[in-house]
GROMACS .gro file of C-alpha atoms in nm:
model
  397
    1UNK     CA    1  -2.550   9.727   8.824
    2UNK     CA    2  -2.732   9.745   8.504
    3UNK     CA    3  -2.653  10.025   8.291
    4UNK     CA    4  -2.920  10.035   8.030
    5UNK     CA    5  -3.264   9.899   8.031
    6UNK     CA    6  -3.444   9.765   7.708
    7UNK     CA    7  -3.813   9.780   7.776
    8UNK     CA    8  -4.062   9.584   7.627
    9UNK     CA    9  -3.879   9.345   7.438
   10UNK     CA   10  -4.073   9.024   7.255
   11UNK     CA   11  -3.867   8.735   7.294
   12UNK     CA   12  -3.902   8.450   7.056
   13UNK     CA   13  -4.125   8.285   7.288
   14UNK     CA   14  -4.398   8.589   7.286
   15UNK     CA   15  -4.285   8.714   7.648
   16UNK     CA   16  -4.275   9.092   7.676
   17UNK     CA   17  -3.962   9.131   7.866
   18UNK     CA   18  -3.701   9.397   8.009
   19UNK     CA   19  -3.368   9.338   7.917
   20UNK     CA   20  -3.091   9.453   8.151
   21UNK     CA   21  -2.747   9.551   8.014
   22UNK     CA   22  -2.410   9.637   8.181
   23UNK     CA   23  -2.055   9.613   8.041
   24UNK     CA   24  -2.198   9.499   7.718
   25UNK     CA   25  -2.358   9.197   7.822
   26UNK     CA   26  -2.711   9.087   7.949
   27UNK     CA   27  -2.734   9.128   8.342
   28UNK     CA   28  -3.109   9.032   8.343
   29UNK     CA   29  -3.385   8.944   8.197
   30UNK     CA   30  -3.756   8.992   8.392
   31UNK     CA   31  -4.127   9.051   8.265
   32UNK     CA   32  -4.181   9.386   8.135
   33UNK     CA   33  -4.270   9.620   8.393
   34UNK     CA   34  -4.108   9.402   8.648
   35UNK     CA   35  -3.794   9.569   8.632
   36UNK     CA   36  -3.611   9.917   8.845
   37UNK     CA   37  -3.669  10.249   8.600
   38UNK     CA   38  -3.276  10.381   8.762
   39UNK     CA   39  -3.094  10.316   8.455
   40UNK     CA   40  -3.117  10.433   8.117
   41UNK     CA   41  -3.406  10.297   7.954
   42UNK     CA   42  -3.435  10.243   7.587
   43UNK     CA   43  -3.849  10.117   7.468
   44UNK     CA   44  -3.810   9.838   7.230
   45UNK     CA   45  -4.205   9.875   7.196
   46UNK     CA   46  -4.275   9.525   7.159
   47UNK     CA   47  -4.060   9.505   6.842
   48UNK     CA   48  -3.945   9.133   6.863
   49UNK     CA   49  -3.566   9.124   6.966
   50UNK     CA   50  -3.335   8.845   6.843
   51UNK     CA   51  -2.963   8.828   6.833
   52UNK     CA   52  -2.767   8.966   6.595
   53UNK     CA   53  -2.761   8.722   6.249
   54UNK     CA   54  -2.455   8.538   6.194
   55UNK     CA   55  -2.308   8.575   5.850
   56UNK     CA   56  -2.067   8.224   5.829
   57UNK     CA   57  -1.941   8.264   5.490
   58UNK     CA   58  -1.851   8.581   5.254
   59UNK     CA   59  -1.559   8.716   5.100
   60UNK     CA   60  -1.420   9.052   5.176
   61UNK     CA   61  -1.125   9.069   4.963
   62UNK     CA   62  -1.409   9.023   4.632
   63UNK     CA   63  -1.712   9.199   4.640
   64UNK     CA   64  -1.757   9.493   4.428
   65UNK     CA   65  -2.007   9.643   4.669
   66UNK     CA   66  -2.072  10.014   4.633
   67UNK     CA   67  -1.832  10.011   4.316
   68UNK     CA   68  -1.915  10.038   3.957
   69UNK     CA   69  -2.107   9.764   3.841
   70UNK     CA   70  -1.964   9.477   3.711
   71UNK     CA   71  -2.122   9.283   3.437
   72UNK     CA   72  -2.146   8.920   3.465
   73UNK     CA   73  -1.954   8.696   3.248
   74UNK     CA   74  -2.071   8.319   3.247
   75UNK     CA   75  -1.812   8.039   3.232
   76UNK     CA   76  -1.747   7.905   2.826
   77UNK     CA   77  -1.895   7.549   2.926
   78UNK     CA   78  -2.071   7.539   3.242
   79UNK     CA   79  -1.959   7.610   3.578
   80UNK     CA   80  -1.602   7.577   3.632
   81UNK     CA   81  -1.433   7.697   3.953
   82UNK     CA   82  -1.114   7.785   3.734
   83UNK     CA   83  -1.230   7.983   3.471
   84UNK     CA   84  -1.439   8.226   3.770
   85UNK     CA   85  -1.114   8.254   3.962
   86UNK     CA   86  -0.940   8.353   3.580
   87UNK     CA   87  -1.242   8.600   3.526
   88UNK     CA   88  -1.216   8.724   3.910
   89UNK     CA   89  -0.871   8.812   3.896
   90UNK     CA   90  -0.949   9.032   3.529
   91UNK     CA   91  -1.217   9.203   3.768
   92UNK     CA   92  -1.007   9.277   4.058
   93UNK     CA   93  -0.740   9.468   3.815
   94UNK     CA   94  -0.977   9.711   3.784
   95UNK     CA   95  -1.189   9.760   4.088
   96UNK     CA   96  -1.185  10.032   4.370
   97UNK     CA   97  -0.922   9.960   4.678
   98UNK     CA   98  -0.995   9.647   4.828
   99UNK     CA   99  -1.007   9.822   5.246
  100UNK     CA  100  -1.309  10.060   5.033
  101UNK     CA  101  -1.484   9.817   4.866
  102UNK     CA  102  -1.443   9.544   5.219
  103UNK     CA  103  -1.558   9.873   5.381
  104UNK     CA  104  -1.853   9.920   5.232
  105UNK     CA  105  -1.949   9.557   5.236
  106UNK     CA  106  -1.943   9.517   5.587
  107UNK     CA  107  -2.192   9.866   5.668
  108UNK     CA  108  -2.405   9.646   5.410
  109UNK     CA  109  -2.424   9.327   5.694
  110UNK     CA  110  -2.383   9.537   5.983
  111UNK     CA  111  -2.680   9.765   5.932
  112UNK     CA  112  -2.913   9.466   5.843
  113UNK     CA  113  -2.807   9.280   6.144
  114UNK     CA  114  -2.520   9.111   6.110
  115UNK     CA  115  -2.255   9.140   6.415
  116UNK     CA  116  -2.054   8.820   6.340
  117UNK     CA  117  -1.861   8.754   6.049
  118UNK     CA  118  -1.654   8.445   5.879
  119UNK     CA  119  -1.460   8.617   5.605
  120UNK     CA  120  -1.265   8.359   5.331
  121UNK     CA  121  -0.939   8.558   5.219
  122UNK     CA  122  -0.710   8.493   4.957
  123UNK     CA  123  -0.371   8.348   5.050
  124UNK     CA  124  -0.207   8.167   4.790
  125UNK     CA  125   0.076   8.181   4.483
  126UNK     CA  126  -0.107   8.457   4.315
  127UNK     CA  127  -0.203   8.728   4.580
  128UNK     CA  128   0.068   8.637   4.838
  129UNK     CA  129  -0.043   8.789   5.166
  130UNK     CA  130  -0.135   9.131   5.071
  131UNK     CA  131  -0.514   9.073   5.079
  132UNK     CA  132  -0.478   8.932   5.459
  133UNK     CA  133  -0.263   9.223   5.542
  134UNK     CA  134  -0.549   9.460   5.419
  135UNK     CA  135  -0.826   9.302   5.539
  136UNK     CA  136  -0.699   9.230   5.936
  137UNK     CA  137  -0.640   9.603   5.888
  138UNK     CA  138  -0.997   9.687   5.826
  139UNK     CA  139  -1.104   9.404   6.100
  140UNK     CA  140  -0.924   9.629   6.296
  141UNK     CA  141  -1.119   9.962   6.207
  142UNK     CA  142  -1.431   9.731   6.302
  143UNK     CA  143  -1.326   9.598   6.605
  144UNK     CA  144  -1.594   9.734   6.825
  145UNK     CA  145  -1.851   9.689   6.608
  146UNK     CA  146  -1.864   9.308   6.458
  147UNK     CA  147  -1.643   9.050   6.515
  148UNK     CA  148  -1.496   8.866   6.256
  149UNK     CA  149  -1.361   8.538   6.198
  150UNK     CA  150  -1.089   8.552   5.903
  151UNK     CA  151  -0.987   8.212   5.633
  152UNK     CA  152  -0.636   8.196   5.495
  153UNK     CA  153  -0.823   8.110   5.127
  154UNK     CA  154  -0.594   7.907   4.861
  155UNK     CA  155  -0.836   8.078   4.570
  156UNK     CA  156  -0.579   7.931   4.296
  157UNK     CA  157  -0.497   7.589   4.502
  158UNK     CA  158  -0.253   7.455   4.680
  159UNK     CA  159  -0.046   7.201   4.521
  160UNK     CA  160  -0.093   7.346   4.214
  161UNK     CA  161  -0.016   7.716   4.361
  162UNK     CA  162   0.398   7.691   4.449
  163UNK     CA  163   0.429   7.898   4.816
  164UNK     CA  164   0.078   7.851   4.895
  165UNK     CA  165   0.166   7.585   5.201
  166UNK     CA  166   0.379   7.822   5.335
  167UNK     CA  167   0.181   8.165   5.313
  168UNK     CA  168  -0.075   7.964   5.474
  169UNK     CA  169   0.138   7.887   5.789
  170UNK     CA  170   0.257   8.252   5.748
  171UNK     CA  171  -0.093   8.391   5.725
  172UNK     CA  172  -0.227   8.218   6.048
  173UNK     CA  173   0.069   8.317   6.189
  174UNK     CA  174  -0.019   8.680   6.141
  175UNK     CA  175  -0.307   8.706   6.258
  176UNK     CA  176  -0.579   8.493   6.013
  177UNK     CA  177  -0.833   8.258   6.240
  178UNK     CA  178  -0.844   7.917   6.006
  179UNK     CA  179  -0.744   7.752   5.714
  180UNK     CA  180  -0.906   7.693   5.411
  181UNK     CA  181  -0.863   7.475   5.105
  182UNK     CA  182  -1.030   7.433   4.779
  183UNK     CA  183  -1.171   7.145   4.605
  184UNK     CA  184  -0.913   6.906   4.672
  185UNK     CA  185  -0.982   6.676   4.395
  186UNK     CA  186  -1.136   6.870   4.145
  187UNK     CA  187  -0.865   7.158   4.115
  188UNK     CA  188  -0.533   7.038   4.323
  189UNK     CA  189  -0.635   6.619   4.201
  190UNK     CA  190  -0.501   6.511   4.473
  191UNK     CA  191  -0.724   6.499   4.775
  192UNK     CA  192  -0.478   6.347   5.050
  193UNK     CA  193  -0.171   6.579   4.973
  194UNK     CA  194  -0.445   6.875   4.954
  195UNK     CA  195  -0.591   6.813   5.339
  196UNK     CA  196  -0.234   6.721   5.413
  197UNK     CA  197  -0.150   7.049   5.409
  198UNK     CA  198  -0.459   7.231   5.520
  199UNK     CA  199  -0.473   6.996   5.831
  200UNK     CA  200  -0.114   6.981   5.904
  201UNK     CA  201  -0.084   7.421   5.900
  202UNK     CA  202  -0.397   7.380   6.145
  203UNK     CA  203  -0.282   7.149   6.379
  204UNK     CA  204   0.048   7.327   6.394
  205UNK     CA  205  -0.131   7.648   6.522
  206UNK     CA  206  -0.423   7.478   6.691
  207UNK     CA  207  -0.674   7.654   6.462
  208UNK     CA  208  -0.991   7.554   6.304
  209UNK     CA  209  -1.016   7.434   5.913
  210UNK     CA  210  -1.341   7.595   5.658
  211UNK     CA  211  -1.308   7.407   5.323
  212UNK     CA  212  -1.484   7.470   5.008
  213UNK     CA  213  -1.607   7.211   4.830
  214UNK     CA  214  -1.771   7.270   4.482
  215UNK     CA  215  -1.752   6.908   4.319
  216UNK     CA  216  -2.094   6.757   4.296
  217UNK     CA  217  -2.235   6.380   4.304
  218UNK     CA  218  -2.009   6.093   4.421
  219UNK     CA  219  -1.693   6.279   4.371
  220UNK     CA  220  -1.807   6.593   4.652
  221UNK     CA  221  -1.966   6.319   4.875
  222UNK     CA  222  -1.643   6.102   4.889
  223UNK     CA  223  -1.418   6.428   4.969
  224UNK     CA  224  -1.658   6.490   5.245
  225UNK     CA  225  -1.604   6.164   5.375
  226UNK     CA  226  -1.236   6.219   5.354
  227UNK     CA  227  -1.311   6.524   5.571
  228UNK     CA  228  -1.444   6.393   5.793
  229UNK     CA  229  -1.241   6.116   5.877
  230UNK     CA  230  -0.959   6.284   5.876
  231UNK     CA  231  -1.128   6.510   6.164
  232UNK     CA  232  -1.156   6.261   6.386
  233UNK     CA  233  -0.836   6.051   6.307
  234UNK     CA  234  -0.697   6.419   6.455
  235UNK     CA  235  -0.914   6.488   6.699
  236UNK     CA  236  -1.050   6.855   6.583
  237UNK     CA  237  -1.474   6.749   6.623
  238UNK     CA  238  -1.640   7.092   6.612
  239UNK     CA  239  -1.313   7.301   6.489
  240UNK     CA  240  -1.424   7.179   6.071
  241UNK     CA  241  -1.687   7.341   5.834
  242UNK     CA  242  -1.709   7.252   5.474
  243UNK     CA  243  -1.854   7.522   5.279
  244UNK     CA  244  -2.144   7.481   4.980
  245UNK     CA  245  -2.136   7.078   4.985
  246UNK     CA  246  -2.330   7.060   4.667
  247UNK     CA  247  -2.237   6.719   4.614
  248UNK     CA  248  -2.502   6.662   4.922
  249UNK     CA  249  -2.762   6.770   4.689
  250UNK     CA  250  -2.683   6.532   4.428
  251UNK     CA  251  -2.751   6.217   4.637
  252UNK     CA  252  -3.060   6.030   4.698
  253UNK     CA  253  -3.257   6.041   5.044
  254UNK     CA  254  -3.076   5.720   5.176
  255UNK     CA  255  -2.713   5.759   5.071
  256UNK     CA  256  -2.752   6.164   5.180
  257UNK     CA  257  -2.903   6.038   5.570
  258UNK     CA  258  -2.559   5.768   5.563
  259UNK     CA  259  -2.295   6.048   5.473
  260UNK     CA  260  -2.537   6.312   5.730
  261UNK     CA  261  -2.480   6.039   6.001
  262UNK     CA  262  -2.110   6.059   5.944
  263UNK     CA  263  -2.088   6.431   5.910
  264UNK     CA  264  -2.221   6.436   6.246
  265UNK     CA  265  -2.049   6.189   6.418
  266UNK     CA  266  -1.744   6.427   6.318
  267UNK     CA  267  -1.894   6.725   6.393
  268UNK     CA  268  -1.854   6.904   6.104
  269UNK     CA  269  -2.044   7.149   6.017
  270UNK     CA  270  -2.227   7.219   5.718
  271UNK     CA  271  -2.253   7.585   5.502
  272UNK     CA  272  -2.467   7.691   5.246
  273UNK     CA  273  -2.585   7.950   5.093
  274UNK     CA  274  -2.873   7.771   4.901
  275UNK     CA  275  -2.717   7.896   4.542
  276UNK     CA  276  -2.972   7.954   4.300
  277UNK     CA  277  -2.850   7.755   3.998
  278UNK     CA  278  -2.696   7.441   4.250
  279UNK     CA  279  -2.798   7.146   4.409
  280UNK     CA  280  -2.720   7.243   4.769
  281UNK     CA  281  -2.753   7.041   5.082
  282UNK     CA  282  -3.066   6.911   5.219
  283UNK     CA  283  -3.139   7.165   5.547
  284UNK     CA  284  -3.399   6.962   5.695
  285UNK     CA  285  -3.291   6.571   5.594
  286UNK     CA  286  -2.894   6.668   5.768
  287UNK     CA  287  -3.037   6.853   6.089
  288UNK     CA  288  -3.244   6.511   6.080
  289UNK     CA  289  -2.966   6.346   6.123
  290UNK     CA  290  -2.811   6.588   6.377
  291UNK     CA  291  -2.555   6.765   6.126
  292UNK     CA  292  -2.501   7.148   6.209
  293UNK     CA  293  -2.568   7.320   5.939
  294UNK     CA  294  -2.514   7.714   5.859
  295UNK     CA  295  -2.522   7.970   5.639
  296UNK     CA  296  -2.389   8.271   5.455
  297UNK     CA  297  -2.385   8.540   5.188
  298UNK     CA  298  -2.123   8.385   5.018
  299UNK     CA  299  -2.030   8.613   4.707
  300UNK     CA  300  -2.165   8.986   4.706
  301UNK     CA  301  -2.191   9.111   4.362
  302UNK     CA  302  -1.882   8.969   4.263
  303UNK     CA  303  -1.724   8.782   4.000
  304UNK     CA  304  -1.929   8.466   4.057
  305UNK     CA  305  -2.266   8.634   4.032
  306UNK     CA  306  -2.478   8.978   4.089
  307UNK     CA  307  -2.672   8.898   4.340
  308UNK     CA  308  -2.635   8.953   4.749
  309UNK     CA  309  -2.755   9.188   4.957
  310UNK     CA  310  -2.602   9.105   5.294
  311UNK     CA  311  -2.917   8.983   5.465
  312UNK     CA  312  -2.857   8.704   5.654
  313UNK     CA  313  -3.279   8.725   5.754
  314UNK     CA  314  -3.315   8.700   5.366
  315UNK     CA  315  -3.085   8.464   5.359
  316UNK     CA  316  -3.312   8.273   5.575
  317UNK     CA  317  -3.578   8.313   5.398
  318UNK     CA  318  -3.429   8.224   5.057
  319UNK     CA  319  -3.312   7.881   5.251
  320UNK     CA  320  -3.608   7.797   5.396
  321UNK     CA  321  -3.802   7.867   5.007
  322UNK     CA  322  -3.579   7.667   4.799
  323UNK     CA  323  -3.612   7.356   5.056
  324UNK     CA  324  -3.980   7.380   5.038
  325UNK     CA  325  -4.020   7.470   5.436
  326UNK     CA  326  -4.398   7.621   5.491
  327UNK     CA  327  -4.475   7.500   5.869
  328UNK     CA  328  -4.411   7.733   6.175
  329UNK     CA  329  -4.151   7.465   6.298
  330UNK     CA  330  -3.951   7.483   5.969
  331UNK     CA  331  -3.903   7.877   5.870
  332UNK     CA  332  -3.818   7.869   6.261
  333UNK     CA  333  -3.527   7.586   6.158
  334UNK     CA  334  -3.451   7.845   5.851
  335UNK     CA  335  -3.399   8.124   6.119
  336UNK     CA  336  -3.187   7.888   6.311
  337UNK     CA  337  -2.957   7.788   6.061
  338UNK     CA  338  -2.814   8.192   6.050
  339UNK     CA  339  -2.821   8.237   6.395
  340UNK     CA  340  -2.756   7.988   6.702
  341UNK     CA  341  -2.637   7.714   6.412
  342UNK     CA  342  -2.407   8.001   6.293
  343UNK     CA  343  -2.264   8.084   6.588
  344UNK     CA  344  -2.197   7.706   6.700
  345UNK     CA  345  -1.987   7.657   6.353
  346UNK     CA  346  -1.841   7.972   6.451
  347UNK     CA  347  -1.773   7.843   6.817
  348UNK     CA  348  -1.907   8.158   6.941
  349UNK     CA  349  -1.880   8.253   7.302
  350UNK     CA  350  -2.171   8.435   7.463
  351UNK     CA  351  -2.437   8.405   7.187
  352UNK     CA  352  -2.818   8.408   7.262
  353UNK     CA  353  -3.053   8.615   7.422
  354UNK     CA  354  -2.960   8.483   7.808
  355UNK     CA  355  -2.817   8.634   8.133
  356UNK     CA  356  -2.465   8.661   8.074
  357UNK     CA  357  -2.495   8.657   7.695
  358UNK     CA  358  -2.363   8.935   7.491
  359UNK     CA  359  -2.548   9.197   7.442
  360UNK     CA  360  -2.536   9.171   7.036
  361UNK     CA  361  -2.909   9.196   6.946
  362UNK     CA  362  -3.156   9.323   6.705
  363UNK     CA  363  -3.529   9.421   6.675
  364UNK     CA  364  -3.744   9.315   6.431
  365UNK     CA  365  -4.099   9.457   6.332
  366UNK     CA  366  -4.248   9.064   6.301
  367UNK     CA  367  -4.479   8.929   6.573
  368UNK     CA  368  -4.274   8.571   6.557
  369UNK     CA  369  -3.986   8.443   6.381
  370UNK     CA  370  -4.172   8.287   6.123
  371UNK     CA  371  -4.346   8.639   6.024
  372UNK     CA  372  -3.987   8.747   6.037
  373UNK     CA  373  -3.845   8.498   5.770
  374UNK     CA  374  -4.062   8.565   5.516
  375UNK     CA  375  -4.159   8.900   5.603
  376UNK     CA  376  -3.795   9.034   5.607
  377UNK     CA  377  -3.918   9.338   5.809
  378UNK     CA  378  -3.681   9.653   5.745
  379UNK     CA  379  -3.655   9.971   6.044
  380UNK     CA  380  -3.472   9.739   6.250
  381UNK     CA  381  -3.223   9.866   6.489
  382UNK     CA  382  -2.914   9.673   6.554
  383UNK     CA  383  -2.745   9.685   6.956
  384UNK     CA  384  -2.396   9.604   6.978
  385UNK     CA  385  -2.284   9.576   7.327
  386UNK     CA  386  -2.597   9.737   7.406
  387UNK     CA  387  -2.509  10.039   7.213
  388UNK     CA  388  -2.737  10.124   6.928
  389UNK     CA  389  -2.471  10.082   6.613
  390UNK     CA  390  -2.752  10.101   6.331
  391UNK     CA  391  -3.101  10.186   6.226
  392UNK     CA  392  -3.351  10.202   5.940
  393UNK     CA  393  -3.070   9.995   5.778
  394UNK     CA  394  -2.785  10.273   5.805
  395UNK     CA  395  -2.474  10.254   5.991
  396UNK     CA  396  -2.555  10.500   6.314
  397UNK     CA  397  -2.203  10.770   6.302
   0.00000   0.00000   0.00000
């Protein structure tokens, strides 16, 4: 029996339909109009309703969100992943608790839209396990109002980081979703013993791996390779991401649709966050090829940069600008990439707007999704479970 009615709903495909809810999932769909007036009825007014955005990559445990501001320092010589984790950990000595400051960066994603999360953690030499243990704590507080996905992060490495293979078996084993790993040639120099480890504490728990990968050119494309292969020597096709993959963006159109062909025979999947001072992945060339490819937030006004508002829609949008996509048919890929392509990385169950879908959703003043991506319409209202959990971008108490 439904429970709540959402009337006059525009669907991605222009339909004006009535959404029927009950037990926090999608009972039916019909035209508008079409459908009984007994349950409680909520007028979408012919806002267009999508599901909630998918936010497949940010860090909890970092962002300085809603704390004093933190100036920026740049790295001595160019980017290096070393110096901003020596500069993040002088940051963190001095910031508000971490369950605040993760707090107040997930009302940020929530109230723009966001009801499914990825979170990378630290877990390595140099925090231990105490940033898990806080963070699955505020999951917890969440629970019923985004889920979210966490990464046992090795920040500092993992052969270079004594303990780090075993907090990451002990992390998983309390409670932490996948395992990460860092730039296995770049910072640990050893690429084999580095996804020995991260592959070996996943297969031991049956859990899914999300790697960064920061090294560009030659050097990230061969460590993808590596990646990949060693995903299907075990078997774990649609259980790997790689996160940021700039070394994608460093190759030319024929060597990038050879290593996309591979990526997707493993099924891997591919993040970014289209970084504004990066080559980053090509969106449209690896979906050519068939490679899933997602996005997220990455770093909120942390110690890697200022920037980051926790709009995946913007996020969309910023995507879709940088790779130069204009028609109808590409800002709708750019949409896709933080939404249905998010929540197949994720392996999300029940996403979509469908009959027996969860009833995660949100409205959008936009006549289409293309208006949508580079309109980034605000007064949206965000359904979780059916239940109205923000508005006018402001958690709903």
């Amino acid at each position: 029996m439904t429970e709540t009615l959402f009337t006059n709903a525009k669907l991605a495909d222009g339909s004006l339909k009535d959404i029927g809810v009950a037990g926090g999932r999608i009972v039916s769909i019909a035209p508008a109009g079409a459908a009984s007036d007994t349950a409680s009825m909520v007028d979408i007014a012919g806002a267009l309703l999508v599901p909630a955005f998918v936010e497949g990559h940010i860090h909890l445990d970092t962002s300085f969100y809603g704390d004093k501001w933190i100036a920026h320092k740049p790295c001595t010589n160019g980017f290096d992943v070393h110096e901003r984790v020596a500069f993040q950990a002088e940051n963190m000595a001095g910031a508000a608790p971490m369950a605040e400051r993760a707090r107040n960066q997930l009302e940020l994603c929530v109230s723009n839209g966001s009801l499914q999360m990825r979170s990378h953690v630290m877990v390595d030499g140099s925090v231990g396990l105490k940033s898990l243990e806080t963070i699955l704590a505020v999951r917890e507080a969440y629970r019923d109002i985004i889920d979210i996905q966490l990464v046992a992060f090795p920040q500092s490495g993992i052969l270079k980081s004594p303990g780090t293979p075993e907090l990451l078996d002990e992390a998983i084993a309390m409670g932490a979703d996948l395992v990460g790993g860092l730039d296995p040639a770049s910072f640990d120099r050893d690429v084999q013993g580095h996804l020995d480890v991260v592959f070996g504490v996943a297969g031991k728990h049956g859990v899914g791996v999300d790697i960064h990968l920061h090294d560009f050119g030659t050097l990230g494309a061969f460590t993808v390779e590596e990646i990949c292969a060693r995903t299907v020597a075990l078997g774990m096709q649609g259980k790997v991401a790689i996160s940021h993959a700039y070394g994608l963006g460093n190759l030319d159109p024929d060597a990038a649709r050879r290593i996309g062909a591979k990526i997707a025979a493993a099924g891997v999947s591919i993040m970014t966050n289209a970084p504004g001072d990066h080559a980053f992945p090509p969106v449209a060339l690896l979906r050519g090829e068939g490679v899933n490819v997602f996005a997220g937030s990455d770093n909120i006004r942390d110690s890697w940069w200022p920037y980051g508002d926790g709009d995946m829609l913007g996020r969309a949008m910023m995507i879709g600008y940088r790779s130069g996509f204009y028609t109808d048919e590409e800002l709708s890929a750019a949409f896709d990439v933080v939404t249905a392509a998010g929540a197949k990385a994720l392996g999300l169950e029940g996403y979509g707007i469908a009959v027996g879908a969860k009833a995660d959703f949100v409205t959008l003043a936009a006549a289409h999704v293309p208006e949508a991506v580079v309109a980034l319409p605000k007064g949206r209202r965000v359904f979780r479970a059916g239940r109205l959990v923000a508005e006018n971008e402001a958690m709903v108490r």
